[in-house]
Coordinates of C-alpha atoms and ligand atoms in Angstrom, one line a residue:
M1 CA 0.0 0.0 0.0
T2 CA 1.3 3.5 -0.8
T3 CA 0.1 6.9 0.2
T4 CA 1.0 10.2 -1.3
V5 CA 2.9 12.2 1.3
S6 CA 3.8 15.1 -0.9
A7 CA 3.2 16.3 -4.4
A8 CA 6.7 15.3 -5.3
I9 CA 7.4 11.8 -4.0
T10 CA 5.0 8.9 -3.2
L11 CA 6.2 6.7 -0.4
P12 CA 5.0 3.5 1.3
T13 CA 3.6 3.9 4.7
A14 CA 5.6 3.2 7.9
D15 CA 3.1 0.4 8.8
D16 CA 3.6 -1.2 5.4
L17 CA 7.4 -1.1 5.9
R18 CA 7.0 -2.6 9.4
D19 CA 4.9 -5.4 8.0
R20 CA 7.5 -6.1 5.3
A21 CA 10.3 -6.0 7.9
R22 CA 8.5 -8.3 10.3
A23 CA 7.9 -10.8 7.5
A24 CA 11.5 -10.7 6.3
L25 CA 12.9 -11.0 9.8
S26 CA 10.7 -13.9 10.6
A27 CA 11.6 -15.7 7.4
C28 CA 15.3 -15.3 8.2
G29 CA 14.8 -16.8 11.7
V30 CA 14.8 -13.7 13.9
D31 CA 12.7 -14.2 17.0
L32 CA 10.0 -11.4 16.6
S33 CA 9.5 -11.3 20.4
L34 CA 12.8 -9.4 20.4
L35 CA 10.9 -6.5 18.9
D36 CA 8.6 -6.4 21.9
P37 CA 9.5 -3.5 24.2
A38 CA 9.6 -6.0 27.1
A39 CA 12.7 -7.6 25.6
G40 CA 15.1 -5.1 27.2
P41 CA 16.9 -1.8 26.5
R42 CA 16.4 -0.7 23.0
I43 CA 18.2 0.4 19.9
T44 CA 15.7 2.1 17.6
A45 CA 15.5 0.7 14.1
R46 CA 14.5 3.5 11.7
T47 CA 13.8 3.7 8.0
P48 CA 15.2 6.4 5.8
V49 CA 12.5 5.6 3.3
T50 CA 9.8 7.5 5.3
G51 CA 12.0 8.7 8.2
D52 CA 9.9 6.8 10.7
D53 CA 11.0 4.7 13.7
L54 CA 10.0 1.1 13.1
F55 CA 10.9 -1.0 16.1
G56 CA 13.1 -1.2 19.2
Y57 CA 15.7 -4.0 19.3
P58 CA 17.6 -5.1 22.4
G59 CA 20.9 -3.3 22.6
S60 CA 24.2 -4.8 23.9
D61 CA 26.2 -2.9 26.5
A62 CA 29.9 -3.1 27.3
S63 CA 29.5 -6.2 29.5
D64 CA 27.6 -7.9 26.7
V65 CA 30.5 -7.2 24.3
A66 CA 33.0 -8.6 26.8
A67 CA 30.9 -11.7 27.3
A68 CA 30.6 -12.1 23.5
I69 CA 34.4 -12.0 23.1
D70 CA 34.8 -14.7 25.8
T71 CA 32.2 -16.9 24.2
A72 CA 33.7 -16.4 20.7
H73 CA 37.2 -17.1 22.1
Q74 CA 36.1 -20.4 23.5
A75 CA 34.5 -21.3 20.2
Y76 CA 37.7 -20.5 18.4
L77 CA 39.7 -22.8 20.6
S78 CA 37.9 -25.8 19.1
W79 CA 37.1 -24.4 15.7
R80 CA 40.8 -23.8 14.9
T81 CA 41.3 -27.6 15.0
V82 CA 38.5 -28.4 12.5
P83 CA 40.2 -29.0 9.1
A84 CA 39.8 -26.0 6.8
P85 CA 37.7 -27.9 4.1
A86 CA 35.3 -28.9 6.9
R87 CA 35.1 -25.3 7.9
G88 CA 34.3 -24.5 4.3
A89 CA 31.2 -26.8 4.5
L90 CA 29.7 -24.3 7.0
I91 CA 30.3 -21.4 4.6
K92 CA 28.8 -23.5 1.8
R93 CA 25.6 -23.9 3.8
F94 CA 25.6 -20.3 4.8
G95 CA 25.8 -19.3 1.1
E96 CA 22.8 -21.6 0.3
L97 CA 20.8 -20.0 3.1
L98 CA 21.7 -16.6 1.8
T99 CA 20.5 -17.6 -1.6
E100 CA 17.2 -18.8 -0.1
H101 CA 16.7 -15.5 1.8
K102 CA 18.1 -13.2 -0.8
A103 CA 14.8 -11.4 -1.2
D104 CA 14.2 -11.1 2.6
L105 CA 17.7 -9.6 3.2
G106 CA 17.2 -7.3 0.1
A107 CA 14.0 -6.1 1.6
L108 CA 15.6 -5.3 5.0
I109 CA 18.5 -3.5 3.3
G110 CA 16.0 -1.5 1.3
I111 CA 14.0 -0.6 4.4
E112 CA 17.0 0.3 6.7
V113 CA 19.4 1.9 4.2
G114 CA 17.0 3.0 1.4
K115 CA 18.8 1.2 -1.4
I116 CA 16.9 0.6 -4.5
T117 CA 15.9 -3.0 -4.9
A118 CA 18.4 -3.9 -7.6
E119 CA 21.3 -2.6 -5.5
A120 CA 20.0 -4.2 -2.3
L121 CA 19.8 -7.6 -4.1
G122 CA 23.2 -6.9 -5.5
E123 CA 24.6 -6.5 -2.0
V124 CA 23.1 -9.9 -1.0
Q125 CA 24.5 -11.4 -4.2
E126 CA 27.9 -10.2 -3.1
M127 CA 27.5 -12.1 0.1
I128 CA 26.7 -15.3 -1.8
D129 CA 29.7 -14.7 -4.1
I130 CA 32.1 -14.3 -1.2
C131 CA 30.8 -17.6 0.2
D132 CA 31.6 -19.3 -3.1
F133 CA 35.0 -17.8 -3.0
A134 CA 35.6 -18.7 0.7
L135 CA 34.5 -22.3 0.0
G136 CA 37.1 -22.7 -2.7
L137 CA 39.6 -21.0 -0.4
S138 CA 39.0 -23.5 2.3
R139 CA 41.1 -26.0 0.2
Q140 CA 43.7 -23.4 -0.7
L141 CA 45.0 -21.8 2.4
D142 CA 48.5 -22.5 1.1
G143 CA 51.9 -21.7 2.4
R144 CA 55.2 -21.7 0.5
T145 CA 58.1 -24.1 0.6
M146 CA 61.5 -22.4 0.2
P147 CA 64.9 -24.1 -0.4
S148 CA 66.9 -24.4 2.8
E149 CA 70.6 -23.5 2.7
R150 CA 71.3 -26.3 5.1
P151 CA 71.6 -29.9 3.9
G152 CA 68.9 -32.3 5.1
H153 CA 66.6 -29.4 6.0
R154 CA 63.2 -28.2 4.8
L155 CA 62.0 -24.6 5.1
M156 CA 58.3 -23.8 4.7
E157 CA 55.6 -21.6 6.0
T158 CA 52.2 -22.6 7.5
W159 CA 49.2 -20.4 8.1
H160 CA 47.1 -20.6 11.3
P161 CA 44.0 -19.0 12.6
L162 CA 44.5 -16.0 14.8
G163 CA 41.5 -16.0 17.2
V164 CA 38.5 -13.7 17.5
V165 CA 38.1 -11.2 14.6
G166 CA 36.2 -8.1 15.7
V167 CA 34.2 -6.8 12.8
I168 CA 32.9 -3.2 12.9
S169 CA 30.7 -2.3 10.0
A170 CA 29.2 0.9 8.4
F171 CA 25.6 1.6 7.6
N172 CA 25.9 1.7 3.9
F173 CA 26.9 -1.9 3.3
P174 CA 25.2 -3.4 6.3
A175 CA 25.4 -7.0 5.1
A176 CA 28.1 -7.5 2.4
V177 CA 31.0 -6.0 4.4
W178 CA 30.2 -8.3 7.3
A179 CA 30.0 -11.3 5.0
W180 CA 33.3 -10.5 3.3
N181 CA 35.0 -10.6 6.7
T182 CA 33.0 -13.4 8.2
A183 CA 33.2 -15.9 5.3
L184 CA 37.0 -15.5 5.2
A185 CA 37.5 -15.4 9.0
I186 CA 35.4 -18.6 9.5
V187 CA 37.2 -20.7 6.8
C188 CA 40.5 -19.4 8.2
G189 CA 39.5 -20.9 11.6
D190 CA 38.8 -17.7 13.5
A191 CA 35.6 -16.7 15.4
V192 CA 33.8 -13.4 14.9
V193 CA 32.3 -10.8 17.1
W194 CA 30.3 -8.3 14.9
K195 CA 29.4 -4.8 15.9
P196 CA 27.2 -3.5 13.1
S197 CA 26.1 0.1 12.6
E198 CA 23.4 1.2 15.0
L199 CA 21.5 2.3 11.9
T200 CA 21.1 -1.2 10.5
V201 CA 20.3 -3.4 13.5
L202 CA 17.4 -5.3 11.7
T203 CA 19.5 -6.4 8.7
S204 CA 22.3 -7.4 11.1
A205 CA 19.9 -9.5 13.2
A206 CA 18.7 -11.3 10.1
C207 CA 22.2 -11.9 8.9
A208 CA 23.3 -13.2 12.3
A209 CA 20.2 -15.5 12.5
I210 CA 21.0 -17.0 9.1
F211 CA 24.6 -17.6 10.0
D212 CA 23.5 -19.2 13.4
R213 CA 21.3 -21.6 11.5
A214 CA 24.0 -22.6 9.2
A215 CA 26.4 -23.0 12.1
A216 CA 23.9 -25.2 14.1
E217 CA 23.2 -27.4 11.1
C218 CA 26.9 -27.9 10.5
G219 CA 27.7 -28.7 14.2
A220 CA 29.9 -25.6 14.7
P221 CA 30.7 -24.6 18.3
D222 CA 28.2 -22.2 20.0
G223 CA 29.4 -18.6 19.9
L224 CA 31.5 -19.0 16.7
H225 CA 29.8 -15.8 15.6
V226 CA 28.2 -13.3 17.9
M227 CA 26.5 -10.1 16.9
V228 CA 26.4 -7.3 19.4
A229 CA 24.0 -4.4 18.9
A230 CA 26.3 -2.1 20.7
S231 CA 27.0 1.7 20.5
A232 CA 30.3 3.0 19.3
A233 CA 31.3 3.7 22.9
D234 CA 30.5 0.2 24.1
A235 CA 32.3 -1.3 21.0
E236 CA 35.5 0.1 22.4
V237 CA 35.7 -3.1 24.5
L238 CA 36.1 -4.9 21.2
V239 CA 38.8 -2.4 20.1
D240 CA 40.8 -2.7 23.3
S241 CA 40.5 -6.4 24.1
P242 CA 43.7 -8.4 23.9
K243 CA 41.5 -11.4 23.1
V244 CA 40.7 -9.8 19.7
P245 CA 43.9 -10.0 17.6
V246 CA 42.3 -8.5 14.5
V247 CA 39.9 -5.6 14.3
S248 CA 38.4 -5.2 10.8
A249 CA 36.8 -1.7 10.9
T250 CA 34.8 -0.2 8.1
G251 CA 33.6 3.4 8.3
S252 CA 34.6 7.0 8.3
E253 CA 38.2 8.3 8.5
R254 CA 37.2 9.8 11.9
M255 CA 36.3 6.3 13.2
G256 CA 39.5 4.8 11.9
A257 CA 41.5 7.6 13.6
Q258 CA 39.9 6.6 16.9
V259 CA 40.1 2.8 16.5
A260 CA 43.5 2.3 14.8
P261 CA 45.8 3.8 17.5
R262 CA 44.0 1.9 20.3
V263 CA 44.4 -1.4 18.5
A264 CA 48.0 -0.5 17.7
A265 CA 48.7 0.4 21.3
R266 CA 48.1 -3.3 22.3
F267 CA 49.9 -4.6 19.1
G268 CA 46.7 -5.8 17.6
R269 CA 46.2 -5.9 13.9
T270 CA 43.7 -3.7 12.0
I271 CA 42.0 -4.1 8.6
L272 CA 40.8 -0.6 8.0
E273 CA 38.3 0.2 5.2
L274 CA 37.7 3.9 5.5
G275 CA 36.5 6.8 3.4
G276 CA 37.1 7.5 -0.2
N277 CA 37.3 10.5 -2.5
N278 CA 37.2 8.7 -5.8
A279 CA 37.8 10.3 -9.2
A280 CA 37.6 9.5 -12.9
I281 CA 40.0 11.1 -15.4
V282 CA 38.2 11.6 -18.7
T283 CA 40.7 12.1 -21.6
P284 CA 40.1 13.5 -25.1
S285 CA 40.0 10.0 -26.6
A286 CA 37.4 8.6 -24.2
D287 CA 34.2 6.9 -25.4
L288 CA 31.9 9.6 -23.9
D289 CA 28.8 7.3 -24.1
L290 CA 30.6 4.8 -21.9
A291 CA 32.0 7.6 -19.6
V292 CA 28.6 9.2 -19.0
R293 CA 27.1 5.8 -18.1
G294 CA 30.0 4.8 -15.9
I295 CA 30.1 8.2 -14.1
V296 CA 26.3 8.4 -13.5
F297 CA 26.2 5.0 -11.9
A298 CA 29.2 5.6 -9.8
A299 CA 28.3 9.1 -8.7
A300 CA 24.6 9.1 -8.3
G301 CA 24.0 5.4 -7.5
T302 CA 23.2 4.5 -3.9
A303 CA 22.4 8.2 -3.5
G304 CA 26.2 8.9 -3.3
Q305 CA 26.5 6.7 -0.2
R306 CA 29.1 4.2 -1.3
C307 CA 32.7 4.3 -0.1
T308 CA 33.6 4.0 -3.8
T309 CA 31.1 6.6 -5.0
M310 CA 32.7 8.9 -7.6
R311 CA 33.1 12.3 -6.1
R312 CA 35.3 14.0 -8.7
V313 CA 35.6 14.0 -12.5
I314 CA 38.8 15.4 -13.9
A315 CA 38.0 16.2 -17.5
H316 CA 40.3 17.3 -20.3
T317 CA 39.5 20.9 -21.4
D318 CA 38.8 19.6 -25.0
I319 CA 35.8 17.5 -23.8
A320 CA 34.9 19.0 -20.5
D321 CA 32.0 21.1 -21.8
E322 CA 30.4 18.3 -23.8
L323 CA 30.9 15.8 -20.9
T324 CA 29.5 18.2 -18.3
D325 CA 26.5 19.0 -20.5
R326 CA 25.7 15.4 -21.1
L327 CA 26.0 14.6 -17.4
C328 CA 23.8 17.5 -16.4
E329 CA 21.2 16.3 -19.0
V330 CA 21.1 12.8 -17.4
Y331 CA 21.1 14.2 -13.9
R332 CA 18.1 16.3 -14.5
R333 CA 16.1 13.2 -15.5
L334 CA 17.3 10.9 -12.7
P335 CA 14.3 9.2 -11.1
V336 CA 14.6 10.1 -7.3
G337 CA 12.1 8.5 -4.9
D338 CA 10.7 5.5 -3.2
P339 CA 13.5 2.9 -3.5
F340 CA 11.0 0.1 -3.8
A341 CA 9.2 1.7 -6.7
E342 CA 10.1 0.3 -10.2
G343 CA 12.3 2.7 -12.1
T344 CA 13.7 4.6 -9.1
L345 CA 17.5 5.0 -9.4
V346 CA 18.1 7.3 -6.5
G347 CA 16.7 6.5 -3.0
P348 CA 16.9 8.6 0.2
L349 CA 19.9 9.8 2.1
I350 CA 20.3 7.9 5.4
D351 CA 19.3 10.8 7.7
A352 CA 19.0 14.5 8.5
R353 CA 22.7 14.7 9.4
A354 CA 23.7 13.3 5.9
H355 CA 21.4 16.0 4.4
A356 CA 22.9 18.7 6.5
N357 CA 26.4 17.6 5.4
M358 CA 25.3 17.8 1.8
V359 CA 23.9 21.3 2.2
A360 CA 27.0 22.4 4.0
A361 CA 29.3 21.0 1.3
L362 CA 27.3 22.7 -1.5
D363 CA 27.5 26.0 0.5
D364 CA 31.2 25.6 0.9
A365 CA 31.7 24.7 -2.7
V366 CA 30.0 27.9 -3.8
A367 CA 32.0 29.9 -1.3
Q368 CA 35.1 28.3 -2.7
G369 CA 34.3 29.4 -6.3
G370 CA 32.2 26.5 -7.4
Q371 CA 29.1 26.7 -9.5
V372 CA 26.2 24.2 -9.0
L373 CA 25.3 23.1 -12.6
A374 CA 22.6 20.5 -11.7
G375 CA 20.7 19.2 -8.7
G376 CA 21.3 19.7 -5.1
A377 CA 17.7 20.4 -4.0
R378 CA 15.8 18.3 -1.5
R379 CA 12.7 16.9 -3.0
E380 CA 9.5 17.3 -1.1
S381 CA 8.6 14.1 0.9
S382 CA 7.8 13.2 4.5
D383 CA 9.4 15.3 7.2
G384 CA 11.9 12.8 8.4
S385 CA 13.0 11.5 5.0
F386 CA 15.6 13.2 2.8
Y387 CA 15.4 12.7 -0.9
V388 CA 17.9 14.9 -2.8
E389 CA 18.7 15.5 -6.5
P390 CA 22.2 14.4 -7.1
A391 CA 24.4 17.5 -7.8
I392 CA 27.1 18.4 -10.3
V393 CA 29.4 21.3 -9.3
A394 CA 32.0 22.8 -11.5
M395 CA 35.1 23.8 -9.4
P396 CA 37.9 26.1 -10.5
A397 CA 40.4 24.2 -8.3
Q398 CA 40.6 21.3 -5.9
T399 CA 39.7 23.3 -2.8
A400 CA 39.1 22.1 0.7
V401 CA 35.6 21.0 0.2
V402 CA 36.7 18.8 -2.7
Q403 CA 39.4 17.3 -0.6
R404 CA 36.9 15.9 2.0
E405 CA 34.5 13.0 1.6
T406 CA 30.9 14.2 1.8
F407 CA 28.8 11.1 2.0
A408 CA 26.1 12.4 -0.4
P409 CA 25.7 12.6 -4.2
I410 CA 27.8 15.6 -5.1
L411 CA 30.1 15.3 -8.2
Y412 CA 32.8 17.9 -8.5
V413 CA 34.0 18.6 -12.0
L414 CA 37.6 19.8 -12.5
R415 CA 39.5 20.5 -15.7
Y416 CA 43.0 19.6 -16.9
S417 CA 45.3 20.1 -19.8
T418 CA 48.0 17.5 -19.5
L419 CA 47.8 13.9 -18.2
A420 CA 50.5 14.6 -15.7
E421 CA 48.4 17.5 -14.3
A422 CA 45.3 15.3 -14.2
I423 CA 47.2 12.5 -12.3
A424 CA 48.6 15.1 -9.9
L425 CA 45.1 16.5 -9.2
H426 CA 43.8 13.0 -8.9
N427 CA 46.2 12.0 -6.2
D428 CA 46.1 15.3 -4.4
V429 CA 43.5 14.2 -1.8
P430 CA 43.9 12.5 1.6
Q431 CA 42.0 9.4 0.6
G432 CA 43.2 6.6 -1.7
L433 CA 40.4 4.1 -2.3
S434 CA 39.1 3.8 -5.9
S435 CA 40.0 5.5 -9.2
S436 CA 39.3 5.3 -12.9
I437 CA 40.3 6.6 -16.3
F438 CA 38.2 6.8 -19.4
T439 CA 40.4 6.6 -22.4
L440 CA 40.9 4.7 -25.6
D441 CA 44.6 5.6 -25.7
Q442 CA 46.6 2.7 -24.3
R443 CA 49.5 4.9 -23.3
E444 CA 47.2 7.0 -21.1
A445 CA 45.7 3.9 -19.6
E446 CA 49.1 2.4 -18.8
Q447 CA 50.3 5.6 -17.4
F448 CA 47.4 5.7 -15.0
L449 CA 48.1 2.1 -13.9
A450 CA 51.8 2.7 -13.5
A451 CA 53.7 3.3 -10.2
D452 CA 53.6 7.0 -10.8
G453 CA 49.9 6.9 -11.8
S454 CA 46.9 6.5 -9.6
D455 CA 47.8 6.1 -5.9
C456 CA 44.6 4.2 -5.0
G457 CA 44.0 0.6 -4.0
I458 CA 41.5 0.2 -6.9
V459 CA 42.5 1.4 -10.3
N460 CA 40.0 0.9 -13.2
V461 CA 40.1 1.6 -17.0
N462 CA 36.8 2.5 -18.8
I463 CA 34.6 1.6 -15.9
G464 CA 33.5 3.8 -12.9
T465 CA 34.9 3.7 -9.4
S466 CA 32.2 1.6 -7.7
G467 CA 30.9 -1.9 -8.1
A468 CA 34.0 -4.0 -7.4
E469 CA 33.9 -7.8 -7.8
I470 CA 34.6 -10.0 -4.9
G471 CA 37.5 -11.8 -6.6
G472 CA 40.0 -9.0 -6.2
A473 CA 41.3 -7.6 -2.9
F474 CA 39.3 -4.6 -1.9
G475 CA 40.6 -1.6 -0.1
G476 CA 42.7 1.6 -0.4
E477 CA 45.7 3.6 0.7
K478 CA 46.4 6.8 2.7
T479 CA 43.5 7.8 5.0
T480 CA 41.4 5.0 3.5
G481 CA 43.4 2.9 5.9
G482 CA 45.5 0.4 3.9
G483 CA 43.2 -2.6 4.6
R484 CA 42.4 -5.4 2.1
E485 CA 39.3 -7.5 2.3
S486 CA 37.4 -10.0 0.1
G487 CA 39.3 -11.7 -2.8
S488 CA 42.8 -12.4 -3.9
D489 CA 45.1 -13.1 -0.9
A490 CA 43.1 -10.9 1.6
W491 CA 42.6 -14.0 3.7
R492 CA 46.1 -13.7 4.9
G493 CA 45.0 -10.7 7.0
Y494 CA 42.9 -13.2 9.1
M495 CA 45.7 -15.7 9.8
R496 CA 49.2 -15.8 11.3
R497 CA 52.2 -17.1 9.4
A498 CA 54.6 -19.6 11.0
T499 CA 58.0 -20.2 9.3
N500 CA 59.1 -23.8 9.9
T501 CA 62.5 -25.3 9.5
I502 CA 62.7 -29.0 9.8
N503 CA 66.0 -30.9 10.2
Y504 CA 65.7 -34.4 8.9
S505 CA 69.5 -35.0 8.9
H506 CA 71.8 -36.4 11.5
D507 CA 73.8 -33.2 11.8
L508 CA 73.1 -29.7 13.1
P509 CA 74.6 -27.3 10.5
L510 CA 74.0 -23.7 11.4
A511 CA 72.7 -21.1 9.0
Q512 CA 75.1 -18.5 7.5
G513 CA 77.8 -21.1 7.9
V514 CA 78.3 -20.3 11.6
N515 CA 80.5 -22.7 13.5
F516 CA 79.7 -22.7 17.2
G517 CA 82.5 -24.7 18.8
Ligands
NAD601 P1 30.9 5.7 10.9 O1 32.4 5.9 11.0 O2 30.0 6.7 11.5 O3 30.6 4.3 11.6 C1 31.1 3.1 11.2 C2 31.0 2.1 12.3 O4 32.0 2.4 13.3 C3 29.7 2.0 13.0 O5 29.4 0.7 13.4 C4 30.0 2.9 14.3 O6 29.2 2.6 15.4 C5 31.4 2.4 14.6 N1 32.3 3.3 15.4 C6 32.4 4.7 15.3 N2 33.3 5.1 16.1 C7 33.8 4.0 16.8 C8 34.7 3.9 17.9 N3 35.4 4.9 18.4 N4 34.9 2.6 18.3 C9 34.3 1.5 17.8 N5 33.4 1.7 16.8 C10 33.1 2.9 16.3 O7 30.6 5.5 9.3 P2 29.1 5.3 8.6 O8 28.5 6.7 8.6 O9 28.4 4.2 9.2 O10 29.6 4.9 7.2 C11 30.0 5.8 6.2 C12 31.5 5.8 6.1 O11 32.0 4.5 6.0 C13 32.0 6.6 4.9 O12 33.1 7.3 5.3 C14 32.4 5.5 3.9 O13 33.4 5.9 2.9 C15 32.9 4.5 4.8 N6 32.9 3.1 4.2 C16 34.1 2.6 3.8 C17 34.1 1.4 3.2 C18 35.4 0.8 2.6 O14 35.4 -0.4 2.3 N7 36.5 1.6 2.5 C19 32.9 0.7 3.0 C20 31.7 1.2 3.5 C21 31.8 2.5 4.1

């Protein structure tokens, strides 16, 4: 059922969303009595679609977090001795259940984050894909064998689980980022304590229930994965605990700056996935049809709320006017509205603070010489929901506002004359997550991929900055934090390496030819 709440945007009712959320939670195995106010102190689950509060959910305090760490640590002590391929069987089952509940999880992501259905389902598909990857990995956690310099000796390395992995996740990928970490950590033989965003507690509860079911069916130890619906303050127990050797934290640079030094102070390991300020260079040889499509998806998709959202276009002066005109033309027609409605491409911002940040950034941009060419207005909707028209802003230079990540759909357009100038502009921001170049000139493409090209963790040619596949390692440099998750050899971040030297001779030759008496 839908009601018209404004002349501009038609939204579902909060009751309708509550019904859909209840149905999805129940299908995923969440005990609906937890939504009852009698179930304890509450975190409020809210929807950005209408701006309404939906339910309360029991929160976890600092002592709950400490207890979760202890439980998970106990589970780890037995789980680490289960052969990796048998651990993979759990992730296989988990992936099957995710496939079964794809629509339920997609609905919850739509309700709590406001993603359009295609993107919400895409997020769940990413979870399924990482399970496939991790299942294969469970038979490939390989170490190297190196030639020993000593006769009758073998030199090799083995990889072992580390313990409890603390996963802290952000609101904008409430399920996939957790799954990236969890699928790898579990096949690596670790246990997981997950502290999700306070803004996505329902999606998290559903994910945790699905994992618990897979774990129970596969006979995994209790407490192998524990979700704690804790505040950032109470999550500091996870950050500080010596029983948590790895903290994988996804969120803002501000959060990373708080978490990283604390983990480092106890010699823990971090996997940091922080903010991005991603750009595309568009050269004179670019296929502009391709560039326009790639830029619009990366810049306006998810309402600009991806870490890999394209925030800057660096266009050659020869094609800058045409490119900008074409982008503005598409931007003016972008369907903004109810994320569940067919045809919508841009859903809501997460909350009032996100909208205030967008307004402040646009004001700053204009004060710093920018000109808003398209979008930027809030569309009329319900009081508590924030639907905005994605904005394009021409900037005379890479000023302070362009240097910071504003988590909203603002695309700054800068101009360049030489590729060296473009690459210098590209790299002259604090963050280093994702990057792209649109060019049909192989020299330009190779230059961007070279050591003195893009300084980001993700470097693309002729596609936008967002929408990475799970097969590659995901993450970025500089204030993005340096972490790597998901594919390639990111699994090594969840394990410890042991170097083994085995003497099968009858002598004790020493390395470096040392003769000790
Ligand atoms: P946020 O930093 O506000 O919160 C992220 C998580 O950190 C939340 O669970 C929060 O409760 C927790 N947190 C915050 N301070 C903490 C502390 N001191 N100790 C322990 N936990 C703490 O970020 P957000 O608004 O939820 O998400 C948006 C941000 O996340 C953007 O900057 C975006 O670029 C970034 N992000 C990065 C990636 C990536 O892979 N690089 C992916 C998704 C989002």
